Amino acid sequence: GVPHIRGAKEYLTCLSGSIRITTGGHDYELGPGDLLSFPGDQPHLYHNPGRVRSESISVVALVPAGT
């Protein structure tokens, strides 16, 4: 994904299947119920490494203006 504004945090939860996230030069593989928190203001990539459908929820927490 495209990096978000400076200071943003991203939280990704895998609901089904598997999801590989690449961020900060590392790969993380999530299965159902797994959660990954990472700096949302850095380049990141989501990938489904499997052959079955995967679903996830992503929440981006932005830093309030002026902080």
JSON list of C-alpha atoms in Angstrom, two decimals:
[
{"chain": "A", "resi": 1, "resn": "GLY", "atom": "CA", "xyz": [0.00, 0.00, 0.00]},
{"chain": "A", "resi": 2, "resn": "VAL", "atom": "CA", "xyz": [0.89, 3.61, -0.34]},
{"chain": "A", "resi": 3, "resn": "PRO", "atom": "CA", "xyz": [2.41, 5.01, 2.86]},
{"chain": "A", "resi": 4, "resn": "HIS", "atom": "CA", "xyz": [-0.02, 7.04, 4.95]},
{"chain": "A", "resi": 5, "resn": "ILE", "atom": "CA", "xyz": [0.71, 10.37, 6.63]},
{"chain": "A", "resi": 6, "resn": "ARG", "atom": "CA", "xyz": [3.69, 10.67, 8.95]},
{"chain": "A", "resi": 7, "resn": "GLY", "atom": "CA", "xyz": [3.21, 8.94, 12.30]},
{"chain": "A", "resi": 8, "resn": "ALA", "atom": "CA", "xyz": [0.31, 6.73, 11.14]},
{"chain": "A", "resi": 9, "resn": "LYS", "atom": "CA", "xyz": [-0.02, 3.23, 12.60]},
{"chain": "A", "resi": 10, "resn": "GLU", "atom": "CA", "xyz": [-1.68, 0.38, 10.74]},
{"chain": "A", "resi": 11, "resn": "TYR", "atom": "CA", "xyz": [-3.35, -2.69, 12.24]},
{"chain": "A", "resi": 12, "resn": "LEU", "atom": "CA", "xyz": [-4.20, -5.64, 10.00]},
{"chain": "A", "resi": 13, "resn": "THR", "atom": "CA", "xyz": [-6.24, -8.64, 11.17]},
{"chain": "A", "resi": 14, "resn": "CYS", "atom": "CA", "xyz": [-6.54, -11.76, 9.04]},
{"chain": "A", "resi": 15, "resn": "LEU", "atom": "CA", "xyz": [-10.09, -13.12, 9.06]},
{"chain": "A", "resi": 16, "resn": "SER", "atom": "CA", "xyz": [-9.66, -16.10, 6.73]},
{"chain": "A", "resi": 17, "resn": "GLY", "atom": "CA", "xyz": [-7.02, -17.69, 4.52]},
{"chain": "A", "resi": 18, "resn": "SER", "atom": "CA", "xyz": [-3.52, -16.29, 4.87]},
{"chain": "A", "resi": 19, "resn": "ILE", "atom": "CA", "xyz": [-2.01, -12.89, 4.19]},
{"chain": "A", "resi": 20, "resn": "ARG", "atom": "CA", "xyz": [1.64, -11.98, 3.75]},
{"chain": "A", "resi": 21, "resn": "ILE", "atom": "CA", "xyz": [2.62, -8.41, 4.66]},
{"chain": "A", "resi": 22, "resn": "THR", "atom": "CA", "xyz": [5.95, -6.95, 3.66]},
{"chain": "A", "resi": 23, "resn": "THR", "atom": "CA", "xyz": [7.05, -3.86, 5.55]},
{"chain": "A", "resi": 24, "resn": "GLY", "atom": "CA", "xyz": [10.34, -2.55, 6.85]},
{"chain": "A", "resi": 25, "resn": "GLY", "atom": "CA", "xyz": [12.26, -5.17, 4.86]},
{"chain": "A", "resi": 26, "resn": "HIS", "atom": "CA", "xyz": [10.51, -8.07, 6.63]},
{"chain": "A", "resi": 27, "resn": "ASP", "atom": "CA", "xyz": [7.78, -10.51, 5.61]},
{"chain": "A", "resi": 28, "resn": "TYR", "atom": "CA", "xyz": [5.04, -11.49, 8.06]},
{"chain": "A", "resi": 29, "resn": "GLU", "atom": "CA", "xyz": [2.51, -14.24, 7.35]},
{"chain": "A", "resi": 30, "resn": "LEU", "atom": "CA", "xyz": [-0.82, -14.05, 9.14]},
{"chain": "A", "resi": 31, "resn": "GLY", "atom": "CA", "xyz": [-3.48, -16.72, 9.53]},
{"chain": "A", "resi": 32, "resn": "PRO", "atom": "CA", "xyz": [-7.06, -16.41, 10.79]},
{"chain": "A", "resi": 33, "resn": "GLY", "atom": "CA", "xyz": [-7.19, -14.41, 14.01]},
{"chain": "A", "resi": 34, "resn": "ASP", "atom": "CA", "xyz": [-3.64, -13.05, 13.71]},
{"chain": "A", "resi": 35, "resn": "LEU", "atom": "CA", "xyz": [-3.03, -9.29, 14.07]},
{"chain": "A", "resi": 36, "resn": "LEU", "atom": "CA", "xyz": [-0.04, -7.28, 12.90]},
{"chain": "A", "resi": 37, "resn": "SER", "atom": "CA", "xyz": [0.68, -3.69, 13.93]},
{"chain": "A", "resi": 38, "resn": "PHE", "atom": "CA", "xyz": [3.22, -1.73, 11.90]},
{"chain": "A", "resi": 39, "resn": "PRO", "atom": "CA", "xyz": [4.20, 1.84, 10.97]},
{"chain": "A", "resi": 40, "resn": "GLY", "atom": "CA", "xyz": [1.63, 2.87, 8.36]},
{"chain": "A", "resi": 41, "resn": "ASP", "atom": "CA", "xyz": [3.82, 5.69, 7.14]},
{"chain": "A", "resi": 42, "resn": "GLN", "atom": "CA", "xyz": [6.32, 3.21, 5.64]},
{"chain": "A", "resi": 43, "resn": "PRO", "atom": "CA", "xyz": [5.97, 1.39, 2.30]},
{"chain": "A", "resi": 44, "resn": "HIS", "atom": "CA", "xyz": [4.05, -1.87, 2.74]},
{"chain": "A", "resi": 45, "resn": "LEU", "atom": "CA", "xyz": [2.59, -4.63, 0.59]},
{"chain": "A", "resi": 46, "resn": "TYR", "atom": "CA", "xyz": [-0.20, -7.18, 1.11]},
{"chain": "A", "resi": 47, "resn": "HIS", "atom": "CA", "xyz": [-0.17, -10.53, -0.68]},
{"chain": "A", "resi": 48, "resn": "ASN", "atom": "CA", "xyz": [-2.29, -13.68, -0.57]},
{"chain": "A", "resi": 49, "resn": "PRO", "atom": "CA", "xyz": [0.29, -16.50, -0.72]},
{"chain": "A", "resi": 50, "resn": "GLY", "atom": "CA", "xyz": [-2.34, -19.23, -0.85]},
{"chain": "A", "resi": 51, "resn": "ARG", "atom": "CA", "xyz": [-4.83, -20.56, -3.38]},
{"chain": "A", "resi": 52, "resn": "VAL", "atom": "CA", "xyz": [-7.89, -19.89, -1.25]},
{"chain": "A", "resi": 53, "resn": "ARG", "atom": "CA", "xyz": [-9.61, -16.58, -0.76]},
{"chain": "A", "resi": 54, "resn": "SER", "atom": "CA", "xyz": [-8.31, -14.48, 2.12]},
{"chain": "A", "resi": 55, "resn": "GLU", "atom": "CA", "xyz": [-10.11, -11.71, 3.97]},
{"chain": "A", "resi": 56, "resn": "SER", "atom": "CA", "xyz": [-8.75, -9.10, 6.34]},
{"chain": "A", "resi": 57, "resn": "ILE", "atom": "CA", "xyz": [-9.60, -5.87, 8.12]},
{"chain": "A", "resi": 58, "resn": "SER", "atom": "CA", "xyz": [-7.18, -2.96, 8.12]},
{"chain": "A", "resi": 59, "resn": "VAL", "atom": "CA", "xyz": [-7.41, -0.02, 10.52]},
{"chain": "A", "resi": 60, "resn": "VAL", "atom": "CA", "xyz": [-5.22, 3.04, 10.04]},
{"chain": "A", "resi": 61, "resn": "ALA", "atom": "CA", "xyz": [-4.73, 5.29, 13.08]},
{"chain": "A", "resi": 62, "resn": "LEU", "atom": "CA", "xyz": [-3.72, 8.79, 12.04]},
{"chain": "A", "resi": 63, "resn": "VAL", "atom": "CA", "xyz": [-1.86, 11.23, 14.25]},
{"chain": "A", "resi": 64, "resn": "PRO", "atom": "CA", "xyz": [-3.99, 14.28, 15.14]},
{"chain": "A", "resi": 65, "resn": "ALA", "atom": "CA", "xyz": [-2.96, 17.48, 13.35]},
{"chain": "A", "resi": 66, "resn": "GLY", "atom": "CA", "xyz": [-0.48, 19.61, 15.28]},
{"chain": "A", "resi": 67, "resn": "THR", "atom": "CA", "xyz": [1.15, 16.79, 17.24]}
]
